[in-house]
Every structure is written in C-alpha cells, then in structure tokens.
GROMACS .gro file of N, CA and C in nm:
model
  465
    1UNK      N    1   0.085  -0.118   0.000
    1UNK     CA    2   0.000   0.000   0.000
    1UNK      C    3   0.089   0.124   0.000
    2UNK      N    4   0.037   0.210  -0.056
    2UNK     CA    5   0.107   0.366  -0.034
    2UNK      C    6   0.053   0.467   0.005
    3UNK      N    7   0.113   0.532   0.117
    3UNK     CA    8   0.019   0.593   0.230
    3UNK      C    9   0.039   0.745   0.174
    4UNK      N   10  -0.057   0.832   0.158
    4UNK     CA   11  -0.032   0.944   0.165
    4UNK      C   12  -0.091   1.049   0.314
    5UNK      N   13  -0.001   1.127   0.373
    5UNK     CA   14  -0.065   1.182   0.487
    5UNK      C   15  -0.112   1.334   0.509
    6UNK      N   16  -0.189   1.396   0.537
    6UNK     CA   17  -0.228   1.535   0.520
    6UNK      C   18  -0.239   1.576   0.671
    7UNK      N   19  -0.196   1.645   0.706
    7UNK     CA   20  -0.174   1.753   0.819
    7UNK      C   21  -0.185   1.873   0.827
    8UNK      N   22  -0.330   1.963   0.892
    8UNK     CA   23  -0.294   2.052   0.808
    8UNK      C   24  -0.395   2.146   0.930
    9UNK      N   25  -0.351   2.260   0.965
    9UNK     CA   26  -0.430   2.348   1.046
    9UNK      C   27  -0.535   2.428   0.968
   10UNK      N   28  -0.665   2.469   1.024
   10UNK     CA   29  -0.779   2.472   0.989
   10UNK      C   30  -0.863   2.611   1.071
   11UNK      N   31  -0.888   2.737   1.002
   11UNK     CA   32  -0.965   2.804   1.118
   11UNK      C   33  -1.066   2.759   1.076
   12UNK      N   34  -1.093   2.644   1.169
   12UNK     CA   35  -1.208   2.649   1.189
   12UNK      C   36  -1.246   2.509   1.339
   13UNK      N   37  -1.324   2.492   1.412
   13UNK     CA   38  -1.334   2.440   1.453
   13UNK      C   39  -1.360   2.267   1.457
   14UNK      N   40  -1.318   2.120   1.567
   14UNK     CA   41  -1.332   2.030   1.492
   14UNK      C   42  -1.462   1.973   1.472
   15UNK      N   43  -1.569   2.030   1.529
   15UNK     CA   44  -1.772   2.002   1.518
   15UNK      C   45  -1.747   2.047   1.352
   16UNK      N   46  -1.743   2.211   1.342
   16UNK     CA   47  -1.760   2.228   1.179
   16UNK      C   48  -1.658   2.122   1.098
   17UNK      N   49  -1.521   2.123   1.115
   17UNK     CA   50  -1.474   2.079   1.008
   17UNK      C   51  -1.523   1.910   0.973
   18UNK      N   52  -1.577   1.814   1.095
   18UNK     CA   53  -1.630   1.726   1.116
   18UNK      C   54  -1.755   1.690   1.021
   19UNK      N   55  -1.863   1.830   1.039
   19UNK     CA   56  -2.014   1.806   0.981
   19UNK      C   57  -1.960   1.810   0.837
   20UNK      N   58  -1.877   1.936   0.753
   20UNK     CA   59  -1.826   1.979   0.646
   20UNK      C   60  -1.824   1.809   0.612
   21UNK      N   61  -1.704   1.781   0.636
   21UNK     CA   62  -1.659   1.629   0.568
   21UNK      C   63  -1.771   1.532   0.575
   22UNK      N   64  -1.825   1.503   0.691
   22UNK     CA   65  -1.908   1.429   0.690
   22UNK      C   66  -2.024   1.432   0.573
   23UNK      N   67  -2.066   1.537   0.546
   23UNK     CA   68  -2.147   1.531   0.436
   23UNK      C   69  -2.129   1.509   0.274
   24UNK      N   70  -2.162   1.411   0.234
   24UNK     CA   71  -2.123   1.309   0.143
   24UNK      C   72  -2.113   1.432  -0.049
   25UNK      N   73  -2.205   1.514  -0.009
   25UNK     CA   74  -2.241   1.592  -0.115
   25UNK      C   75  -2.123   1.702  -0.145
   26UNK      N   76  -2.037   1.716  -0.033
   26UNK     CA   77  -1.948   1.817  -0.040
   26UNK      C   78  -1.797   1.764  -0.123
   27UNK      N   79  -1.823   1.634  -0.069
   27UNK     CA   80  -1.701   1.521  -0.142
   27UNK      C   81  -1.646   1.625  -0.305
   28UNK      N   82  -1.688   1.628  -0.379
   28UNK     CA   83  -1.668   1.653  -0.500
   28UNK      C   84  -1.606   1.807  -0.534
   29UNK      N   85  -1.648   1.856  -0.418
   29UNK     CA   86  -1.591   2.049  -0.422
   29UNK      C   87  -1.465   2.020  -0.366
   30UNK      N   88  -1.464   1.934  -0.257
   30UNK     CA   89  -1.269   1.944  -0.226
   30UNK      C   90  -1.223   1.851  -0.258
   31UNK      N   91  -1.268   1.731  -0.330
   31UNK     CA   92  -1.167   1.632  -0.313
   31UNK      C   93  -1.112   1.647  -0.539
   32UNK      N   94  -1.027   1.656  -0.508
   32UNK     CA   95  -0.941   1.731  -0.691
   32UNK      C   96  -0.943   1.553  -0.750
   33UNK      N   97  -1.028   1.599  -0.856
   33UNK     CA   98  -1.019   1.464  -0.965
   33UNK      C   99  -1.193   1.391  -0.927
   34UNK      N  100  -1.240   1.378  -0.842
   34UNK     CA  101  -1.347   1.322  -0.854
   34UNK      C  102  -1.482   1.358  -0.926
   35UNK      N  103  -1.497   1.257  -1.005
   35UNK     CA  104  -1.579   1.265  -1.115
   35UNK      C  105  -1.749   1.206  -0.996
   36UNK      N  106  -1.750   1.121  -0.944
   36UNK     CA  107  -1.884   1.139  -0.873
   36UNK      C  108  -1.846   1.029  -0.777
   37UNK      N  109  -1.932   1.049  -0.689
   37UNK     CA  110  -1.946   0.990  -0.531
   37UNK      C  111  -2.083   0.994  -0.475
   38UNK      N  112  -2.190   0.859  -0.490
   38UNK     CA  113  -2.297   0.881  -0.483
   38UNK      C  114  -2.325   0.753  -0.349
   39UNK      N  115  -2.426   0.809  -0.288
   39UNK     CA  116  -2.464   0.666  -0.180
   39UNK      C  117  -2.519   0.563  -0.247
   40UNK      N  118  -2.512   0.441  -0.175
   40UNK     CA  119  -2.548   0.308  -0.247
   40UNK      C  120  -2.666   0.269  -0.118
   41UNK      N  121  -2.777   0.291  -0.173
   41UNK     CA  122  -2.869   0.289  -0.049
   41UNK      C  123  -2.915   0.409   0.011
   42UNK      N  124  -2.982   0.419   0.143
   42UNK     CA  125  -3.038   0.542   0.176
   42UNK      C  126  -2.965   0.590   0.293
   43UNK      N  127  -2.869   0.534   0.357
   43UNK     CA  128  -2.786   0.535   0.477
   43UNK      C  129  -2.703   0.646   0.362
   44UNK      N  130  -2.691   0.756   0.418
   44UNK     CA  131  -2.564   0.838   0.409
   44UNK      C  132  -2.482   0.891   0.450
   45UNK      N  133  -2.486   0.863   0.597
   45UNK     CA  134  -2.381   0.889   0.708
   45UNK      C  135  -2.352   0.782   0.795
   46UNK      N  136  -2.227   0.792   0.894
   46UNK     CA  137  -2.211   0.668   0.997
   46UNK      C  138  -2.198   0.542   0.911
   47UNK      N  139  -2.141   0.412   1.061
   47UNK     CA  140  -2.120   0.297   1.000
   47UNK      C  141  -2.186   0.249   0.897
   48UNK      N  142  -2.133   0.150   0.809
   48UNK     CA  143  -2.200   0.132   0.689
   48UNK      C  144  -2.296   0.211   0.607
   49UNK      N  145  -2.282   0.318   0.600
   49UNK     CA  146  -2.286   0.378   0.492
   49UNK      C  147  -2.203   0.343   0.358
   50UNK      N  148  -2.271   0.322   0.251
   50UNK     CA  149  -2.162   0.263   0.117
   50UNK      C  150  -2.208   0.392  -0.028
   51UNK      N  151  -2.098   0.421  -0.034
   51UNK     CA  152  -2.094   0.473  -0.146
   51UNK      C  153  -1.993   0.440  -0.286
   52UNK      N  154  -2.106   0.490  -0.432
   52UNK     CA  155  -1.977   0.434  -0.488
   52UNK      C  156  -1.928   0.548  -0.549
   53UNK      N  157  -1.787   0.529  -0.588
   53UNK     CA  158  -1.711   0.685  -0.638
   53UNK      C  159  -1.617   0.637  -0.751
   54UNK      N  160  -1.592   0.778  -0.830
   54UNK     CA  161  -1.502   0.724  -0.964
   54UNK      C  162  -1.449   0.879  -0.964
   55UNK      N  163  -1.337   0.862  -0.966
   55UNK     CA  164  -1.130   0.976  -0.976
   55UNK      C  165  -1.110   0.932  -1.075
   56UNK      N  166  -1.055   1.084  -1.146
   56UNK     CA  167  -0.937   1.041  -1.244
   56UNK      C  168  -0.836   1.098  -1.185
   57UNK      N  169  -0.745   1.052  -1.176
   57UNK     CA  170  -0.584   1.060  -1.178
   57UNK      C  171  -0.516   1.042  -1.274
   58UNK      N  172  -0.519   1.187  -1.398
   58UNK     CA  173  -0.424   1.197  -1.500
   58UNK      C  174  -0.494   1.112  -1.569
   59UNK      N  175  -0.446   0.999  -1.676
   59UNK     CA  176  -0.541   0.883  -1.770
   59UNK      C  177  -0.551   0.830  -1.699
   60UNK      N  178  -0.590   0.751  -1.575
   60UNK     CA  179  -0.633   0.696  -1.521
   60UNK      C  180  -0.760   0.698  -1.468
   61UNK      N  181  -0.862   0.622  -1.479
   61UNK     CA  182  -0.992   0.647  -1.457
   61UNK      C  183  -1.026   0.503  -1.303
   62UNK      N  184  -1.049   0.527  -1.226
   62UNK     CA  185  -1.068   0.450  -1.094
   62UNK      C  186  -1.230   0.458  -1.059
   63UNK      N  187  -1.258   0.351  -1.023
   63UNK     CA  188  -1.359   0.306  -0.962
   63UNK      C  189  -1.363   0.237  -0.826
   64UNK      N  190  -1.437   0.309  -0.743
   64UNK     CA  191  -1.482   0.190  -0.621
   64UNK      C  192  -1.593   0.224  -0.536
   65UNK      N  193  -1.613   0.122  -0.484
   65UNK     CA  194  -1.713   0.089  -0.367
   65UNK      C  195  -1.661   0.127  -0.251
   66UNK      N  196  -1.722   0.230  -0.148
   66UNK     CA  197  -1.628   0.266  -0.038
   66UNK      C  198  -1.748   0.205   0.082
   67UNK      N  199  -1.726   0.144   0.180
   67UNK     CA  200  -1.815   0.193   0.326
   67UNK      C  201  -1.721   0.263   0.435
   68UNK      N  202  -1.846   0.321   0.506
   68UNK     CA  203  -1.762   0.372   0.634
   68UNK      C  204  -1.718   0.288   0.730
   69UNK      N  205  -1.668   0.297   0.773
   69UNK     CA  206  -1.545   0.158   0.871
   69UNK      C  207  -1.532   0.227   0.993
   70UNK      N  208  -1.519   0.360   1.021
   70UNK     CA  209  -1.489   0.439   1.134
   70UNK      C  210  -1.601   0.535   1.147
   71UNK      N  211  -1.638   0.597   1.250
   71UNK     CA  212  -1.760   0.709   1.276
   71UNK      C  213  -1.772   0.724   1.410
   72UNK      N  214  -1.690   0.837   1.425
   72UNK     CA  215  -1.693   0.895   1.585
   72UNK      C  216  -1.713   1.051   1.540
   73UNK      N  217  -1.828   1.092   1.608
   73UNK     CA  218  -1.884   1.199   1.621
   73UNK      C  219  -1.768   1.317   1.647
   74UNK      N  220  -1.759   1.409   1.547
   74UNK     CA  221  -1.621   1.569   1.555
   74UNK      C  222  -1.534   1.462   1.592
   75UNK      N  223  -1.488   1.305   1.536
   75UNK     CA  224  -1.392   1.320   1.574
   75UNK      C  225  -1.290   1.242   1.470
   76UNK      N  226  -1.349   1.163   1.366
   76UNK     CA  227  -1.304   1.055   1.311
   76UNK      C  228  -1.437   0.996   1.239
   77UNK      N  229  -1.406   1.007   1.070
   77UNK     CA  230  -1.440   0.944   0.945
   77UNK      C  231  -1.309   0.836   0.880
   78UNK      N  232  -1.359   0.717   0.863
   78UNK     CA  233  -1.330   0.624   0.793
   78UNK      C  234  -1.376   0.551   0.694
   79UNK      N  235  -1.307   0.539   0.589
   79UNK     CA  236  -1.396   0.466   0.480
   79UNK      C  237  -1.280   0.353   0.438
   80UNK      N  238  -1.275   0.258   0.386
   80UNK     CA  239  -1.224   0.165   0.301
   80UNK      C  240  -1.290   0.093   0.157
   81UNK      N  241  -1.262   0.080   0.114
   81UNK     CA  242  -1.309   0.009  -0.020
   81UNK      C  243  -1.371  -0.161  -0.009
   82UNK      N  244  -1.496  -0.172  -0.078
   82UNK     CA  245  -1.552  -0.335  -0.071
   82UNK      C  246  -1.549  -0.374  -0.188
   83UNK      N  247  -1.511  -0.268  -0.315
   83UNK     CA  248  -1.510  -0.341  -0.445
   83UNK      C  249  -1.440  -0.217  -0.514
   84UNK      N  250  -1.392  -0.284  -0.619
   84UNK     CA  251  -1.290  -0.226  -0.714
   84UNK      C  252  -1.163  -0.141  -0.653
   85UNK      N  253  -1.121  -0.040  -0.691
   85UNK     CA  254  -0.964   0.035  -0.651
   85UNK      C  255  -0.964   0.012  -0.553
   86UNK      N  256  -0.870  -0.051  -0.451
   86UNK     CA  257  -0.854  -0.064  -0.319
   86UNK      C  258  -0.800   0.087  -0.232
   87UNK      N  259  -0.864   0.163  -0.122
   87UNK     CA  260  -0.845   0.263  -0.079
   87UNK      C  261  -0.860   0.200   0.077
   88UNK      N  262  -0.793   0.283   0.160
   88UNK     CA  263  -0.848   0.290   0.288
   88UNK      C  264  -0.845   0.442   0.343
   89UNK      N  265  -0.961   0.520   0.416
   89UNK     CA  266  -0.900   0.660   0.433
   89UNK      C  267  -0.977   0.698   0.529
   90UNK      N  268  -0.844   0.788   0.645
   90UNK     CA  269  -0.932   0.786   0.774
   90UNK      C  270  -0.895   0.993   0.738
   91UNK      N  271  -1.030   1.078   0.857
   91UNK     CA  272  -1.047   1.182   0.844
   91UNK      C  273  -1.033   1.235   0.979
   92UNK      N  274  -0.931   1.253   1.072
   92UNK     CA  275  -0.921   1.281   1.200
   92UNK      C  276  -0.922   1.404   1.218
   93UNK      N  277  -1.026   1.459   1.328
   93UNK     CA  278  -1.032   1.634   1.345
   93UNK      C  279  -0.987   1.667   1.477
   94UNK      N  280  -0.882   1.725   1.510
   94UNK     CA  281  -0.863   1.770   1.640
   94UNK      C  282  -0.904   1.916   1.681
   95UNK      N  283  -0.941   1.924   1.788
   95UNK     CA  284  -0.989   2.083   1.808
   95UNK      C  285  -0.876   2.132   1.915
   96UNK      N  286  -0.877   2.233   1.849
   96UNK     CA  287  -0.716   2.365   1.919
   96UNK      C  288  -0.812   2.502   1.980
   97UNK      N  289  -0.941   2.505   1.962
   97UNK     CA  290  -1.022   2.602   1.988
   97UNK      C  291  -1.164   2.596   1.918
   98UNK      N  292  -1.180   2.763   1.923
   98UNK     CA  293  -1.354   2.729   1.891
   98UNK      C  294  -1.338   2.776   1.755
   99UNK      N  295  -1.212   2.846   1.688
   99UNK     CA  296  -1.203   2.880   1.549
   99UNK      C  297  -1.072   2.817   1.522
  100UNK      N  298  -1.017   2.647   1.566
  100UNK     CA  299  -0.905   2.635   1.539
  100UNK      C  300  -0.904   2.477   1.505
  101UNK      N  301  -0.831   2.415   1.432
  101UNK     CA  302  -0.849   2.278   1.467
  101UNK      C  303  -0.716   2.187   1.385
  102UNK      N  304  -0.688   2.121   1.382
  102UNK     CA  305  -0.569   1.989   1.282
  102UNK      C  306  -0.673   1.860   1.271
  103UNK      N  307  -0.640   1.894   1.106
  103UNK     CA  308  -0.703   1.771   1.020
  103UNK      C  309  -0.540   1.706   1.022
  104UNK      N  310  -0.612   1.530   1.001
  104UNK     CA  311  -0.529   1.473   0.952
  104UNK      C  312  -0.614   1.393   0.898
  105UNK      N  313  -0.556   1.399   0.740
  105UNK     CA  314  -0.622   1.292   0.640
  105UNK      C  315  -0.533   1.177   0.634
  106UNK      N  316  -0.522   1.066   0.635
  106UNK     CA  317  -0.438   0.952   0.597
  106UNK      C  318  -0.507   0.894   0.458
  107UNK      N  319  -0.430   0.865   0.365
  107UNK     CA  320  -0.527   0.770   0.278
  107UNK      C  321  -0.437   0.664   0.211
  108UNK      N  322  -0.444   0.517   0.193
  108UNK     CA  323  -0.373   0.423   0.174
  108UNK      C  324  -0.433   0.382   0.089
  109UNK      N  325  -0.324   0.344  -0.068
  109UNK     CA  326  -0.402   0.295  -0.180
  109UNK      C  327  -0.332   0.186  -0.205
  110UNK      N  328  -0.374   0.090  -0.259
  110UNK     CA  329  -0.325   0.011  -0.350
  110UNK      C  330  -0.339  -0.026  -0.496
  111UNK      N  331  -0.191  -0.044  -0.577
  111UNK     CA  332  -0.293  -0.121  -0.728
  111UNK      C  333  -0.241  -0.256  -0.693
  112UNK      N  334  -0.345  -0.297  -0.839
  112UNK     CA  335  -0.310  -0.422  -0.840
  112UNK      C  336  -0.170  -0.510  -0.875
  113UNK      N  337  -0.159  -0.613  -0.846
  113UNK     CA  338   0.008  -0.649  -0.851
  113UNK      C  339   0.029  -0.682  -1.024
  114UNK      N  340   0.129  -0.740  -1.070
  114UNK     CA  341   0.176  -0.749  -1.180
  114UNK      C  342   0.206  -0.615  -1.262
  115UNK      N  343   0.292  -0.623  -1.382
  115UNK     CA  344   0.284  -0.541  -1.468
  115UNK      C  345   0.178  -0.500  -1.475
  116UNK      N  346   0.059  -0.463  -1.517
  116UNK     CA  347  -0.032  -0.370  -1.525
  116UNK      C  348  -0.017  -0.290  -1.360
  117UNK      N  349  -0.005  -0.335  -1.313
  117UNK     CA  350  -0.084  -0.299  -1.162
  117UNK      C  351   0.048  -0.200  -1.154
  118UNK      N  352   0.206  -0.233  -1.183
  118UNK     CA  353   0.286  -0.179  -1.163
  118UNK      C  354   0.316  -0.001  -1.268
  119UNK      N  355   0.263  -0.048  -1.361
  119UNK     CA  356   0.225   0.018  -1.486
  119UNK      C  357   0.117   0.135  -1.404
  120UNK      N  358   0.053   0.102  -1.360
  120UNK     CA  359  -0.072   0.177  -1.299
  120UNK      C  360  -0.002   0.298  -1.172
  121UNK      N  361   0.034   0.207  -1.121
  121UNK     CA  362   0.118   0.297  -1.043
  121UNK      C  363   0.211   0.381  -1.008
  122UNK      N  364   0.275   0.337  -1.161
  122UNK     CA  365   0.360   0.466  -1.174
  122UNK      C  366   0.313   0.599  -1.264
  123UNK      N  367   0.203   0.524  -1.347
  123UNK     CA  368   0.127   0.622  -1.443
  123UNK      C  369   0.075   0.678  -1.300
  124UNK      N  370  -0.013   0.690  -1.154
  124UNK     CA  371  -0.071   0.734  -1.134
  124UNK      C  372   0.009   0.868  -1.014
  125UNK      N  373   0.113   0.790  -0.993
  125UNK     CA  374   0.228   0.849  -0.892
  125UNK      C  375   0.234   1.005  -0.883
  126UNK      N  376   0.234   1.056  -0.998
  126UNK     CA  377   0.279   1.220  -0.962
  126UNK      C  378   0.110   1.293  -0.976
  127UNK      N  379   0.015   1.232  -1.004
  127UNK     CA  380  -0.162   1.276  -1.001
  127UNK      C  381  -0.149   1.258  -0.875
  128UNK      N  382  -0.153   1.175  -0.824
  128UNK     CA  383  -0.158   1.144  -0.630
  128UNK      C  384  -0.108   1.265  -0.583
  129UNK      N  385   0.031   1.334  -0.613
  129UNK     CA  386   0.105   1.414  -0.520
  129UNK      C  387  -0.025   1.582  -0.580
  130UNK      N  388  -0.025   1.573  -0.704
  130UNK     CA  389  -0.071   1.695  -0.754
  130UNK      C  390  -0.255   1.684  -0.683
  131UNK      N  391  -0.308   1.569  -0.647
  131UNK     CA  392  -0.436   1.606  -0.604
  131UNK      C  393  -0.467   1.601  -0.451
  132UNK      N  394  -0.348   1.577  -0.386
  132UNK     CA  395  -0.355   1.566  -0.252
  132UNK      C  396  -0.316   1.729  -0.182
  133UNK      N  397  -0.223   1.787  -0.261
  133UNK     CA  398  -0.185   1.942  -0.267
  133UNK      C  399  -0.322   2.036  -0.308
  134UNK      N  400  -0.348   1.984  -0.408
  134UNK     CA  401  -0.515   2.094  -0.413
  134UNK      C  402  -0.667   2.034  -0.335
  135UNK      N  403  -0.672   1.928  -0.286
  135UNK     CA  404  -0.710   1.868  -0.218
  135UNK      C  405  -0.687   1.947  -0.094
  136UNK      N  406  -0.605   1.927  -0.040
  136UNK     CA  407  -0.555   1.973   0.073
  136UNK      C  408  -0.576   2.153   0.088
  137UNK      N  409  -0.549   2.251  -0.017
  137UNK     CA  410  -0.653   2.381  -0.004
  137UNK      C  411  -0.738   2.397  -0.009
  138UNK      N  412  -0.801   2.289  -0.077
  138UNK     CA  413  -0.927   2.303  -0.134
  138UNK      C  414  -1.042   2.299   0.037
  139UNK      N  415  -0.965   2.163   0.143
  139UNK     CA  416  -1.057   2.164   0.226
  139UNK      C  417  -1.064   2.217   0.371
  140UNK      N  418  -0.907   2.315   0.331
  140UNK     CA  419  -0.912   2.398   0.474
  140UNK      C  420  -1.003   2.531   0.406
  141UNK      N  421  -0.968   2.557   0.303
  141UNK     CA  422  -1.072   2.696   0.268
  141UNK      C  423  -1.183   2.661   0.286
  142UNK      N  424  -1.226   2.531   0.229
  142UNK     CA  425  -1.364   2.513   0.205
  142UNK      C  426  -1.423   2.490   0.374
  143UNK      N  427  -1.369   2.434   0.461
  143UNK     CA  428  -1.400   2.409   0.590
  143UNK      C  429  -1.431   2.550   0.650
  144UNK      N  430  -1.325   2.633   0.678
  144UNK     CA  431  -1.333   2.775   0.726
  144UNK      C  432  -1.476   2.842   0.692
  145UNK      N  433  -1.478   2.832   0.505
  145UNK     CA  434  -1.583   2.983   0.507
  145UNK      C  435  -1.686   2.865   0.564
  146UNK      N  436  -1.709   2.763   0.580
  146UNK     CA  437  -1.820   2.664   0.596
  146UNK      C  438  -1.857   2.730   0.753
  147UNK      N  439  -1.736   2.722   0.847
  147UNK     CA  440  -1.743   2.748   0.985
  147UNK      C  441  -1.815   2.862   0.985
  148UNK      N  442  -1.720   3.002   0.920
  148UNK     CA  443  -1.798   3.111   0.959
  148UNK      C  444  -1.918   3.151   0.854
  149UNK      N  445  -1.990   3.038   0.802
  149UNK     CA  446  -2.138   3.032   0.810
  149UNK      C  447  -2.160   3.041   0.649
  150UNK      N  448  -2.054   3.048   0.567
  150UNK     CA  449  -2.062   3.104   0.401
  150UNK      C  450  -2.123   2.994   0.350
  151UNK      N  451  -2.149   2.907   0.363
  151UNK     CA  452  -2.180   2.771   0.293
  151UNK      C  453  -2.349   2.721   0.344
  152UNK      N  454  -2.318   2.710   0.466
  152UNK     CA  455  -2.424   2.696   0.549
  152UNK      C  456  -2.612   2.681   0.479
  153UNK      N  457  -2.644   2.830   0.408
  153UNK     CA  458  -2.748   2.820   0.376
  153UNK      C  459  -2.783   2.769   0.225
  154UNK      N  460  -2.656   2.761   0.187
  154UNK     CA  461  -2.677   2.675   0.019
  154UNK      C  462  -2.702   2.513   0.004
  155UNK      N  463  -2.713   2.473   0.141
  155UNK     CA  464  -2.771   2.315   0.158
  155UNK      C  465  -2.924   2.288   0.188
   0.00000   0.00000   0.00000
C-alpha cells in the first residue's frame, strides 16, 4: 500500500470541520479529480454507509465501492473500499479552539500487482502528489468559510 498523509491546520473548529466532511455531497468540491461519489442505499452517514465513487488521476480512470469503517462523532471518518480500486481513508479532526483545529487525512491505496498494476502505479504516482496538494486547499478553505457560516445556507 502507499500511504499518503495530510496535516494541516484549519480556522475552523473540529464540530464544523467534522459536519463539512461528513457530508457526502461536499465530497466533490474538495476532493481534486473526482468525477462522482454517490450513496449506495439510503444510509448516508455513519457505519456502513456505502458509497460508490469514480477519480481520475491523469489517464487513469478508478472506480470503487467505499463503506464507512470508522464514525466517531467531531472526531473521526473512515472509509475503506468493498469493491474495485482498493483505498483505505481515515479523516481525523482535532480541536485547538472554537475557530481552530488539525485535520489529519491519511489515505492508503493500492494497485493491483503485476505489470499492469505496476504500470498503474507509476502512471498514477505524480496525479496522487498533484491532487492531494489541491485537495488539501481546497478543504481547509472550504471548511473555514463553511465554519464562519458562508456555505451553510446553500444546503
């Protein structure tokens, strides 16, 4: 597997930056490359919740089946994969205050083994670094104006 890790301070608190992520619909405004991420069923939050989602990374086009695996209230989102691209990815929020907080994203991928799989992985290698970097602005901005209320009434 190859782990990528995100660390990253946040004005905003870890309840907001928590609800922000948690909501399945927001997936697509911060996360760079995802083409759609829809629920599989009517559960859309908490354990087992399953959704399925499809990234491109550069020519690479990915598919999978994710459920949630982890779900602790402001404190911790987990998902892993039950079918196709193998992912595992946890969403940890720490709170530093009432306008302050550290995300840590972890996310662990795998391809598949053999030449192709090896092929895959190096085609996908430098998309990973380039969508985890806009990824990563994309969801402290997007968290913040969320906190101080900019987002709020467009749901």
């Amino acid at each position: 597997m190859t782990e990528v890790k995100i660390v990253a301070d946040c004005a905003a608190s870890a309840e907001s930056a928590f609800q922000y992520v948690n909501d399945y619909r927001n997936l697509p405004h911060f996360l760079h490359g995802i083409e759609s991420f829809t629920p599989v069923g009517d559960q859309i939050e908490g354990l087992g919740a399953s959704f399925d989602g499809h990234i491109k990374l550069g020519p690479a086009s990915l598919r999978s089946r994710v459920e949630v695996n982890r779900w602790e209230k402001d404190f911790a989102i987990g998902i892993r994969s039950i079918k196709g691209f193998e992912i595992d990815s946890t969403f940890l929020f720490h709170p530093k205050g009432d306008d302050l907080c550290t995300i840590d994203a972890i996310v662990d991928y795998r391809v598949p083994g053999g030449l192709a799989g090896r092929a895959l992985g190096k085609t996908i290698e430098p998309f990973v670094k380039i969508t985890v970097k806009h990824t990563t602005d994309n969801l402290i901005r997007q968290i913040a104006e969320f906190h101080r209320g900019g987002d709020r009434n467009s749901r």
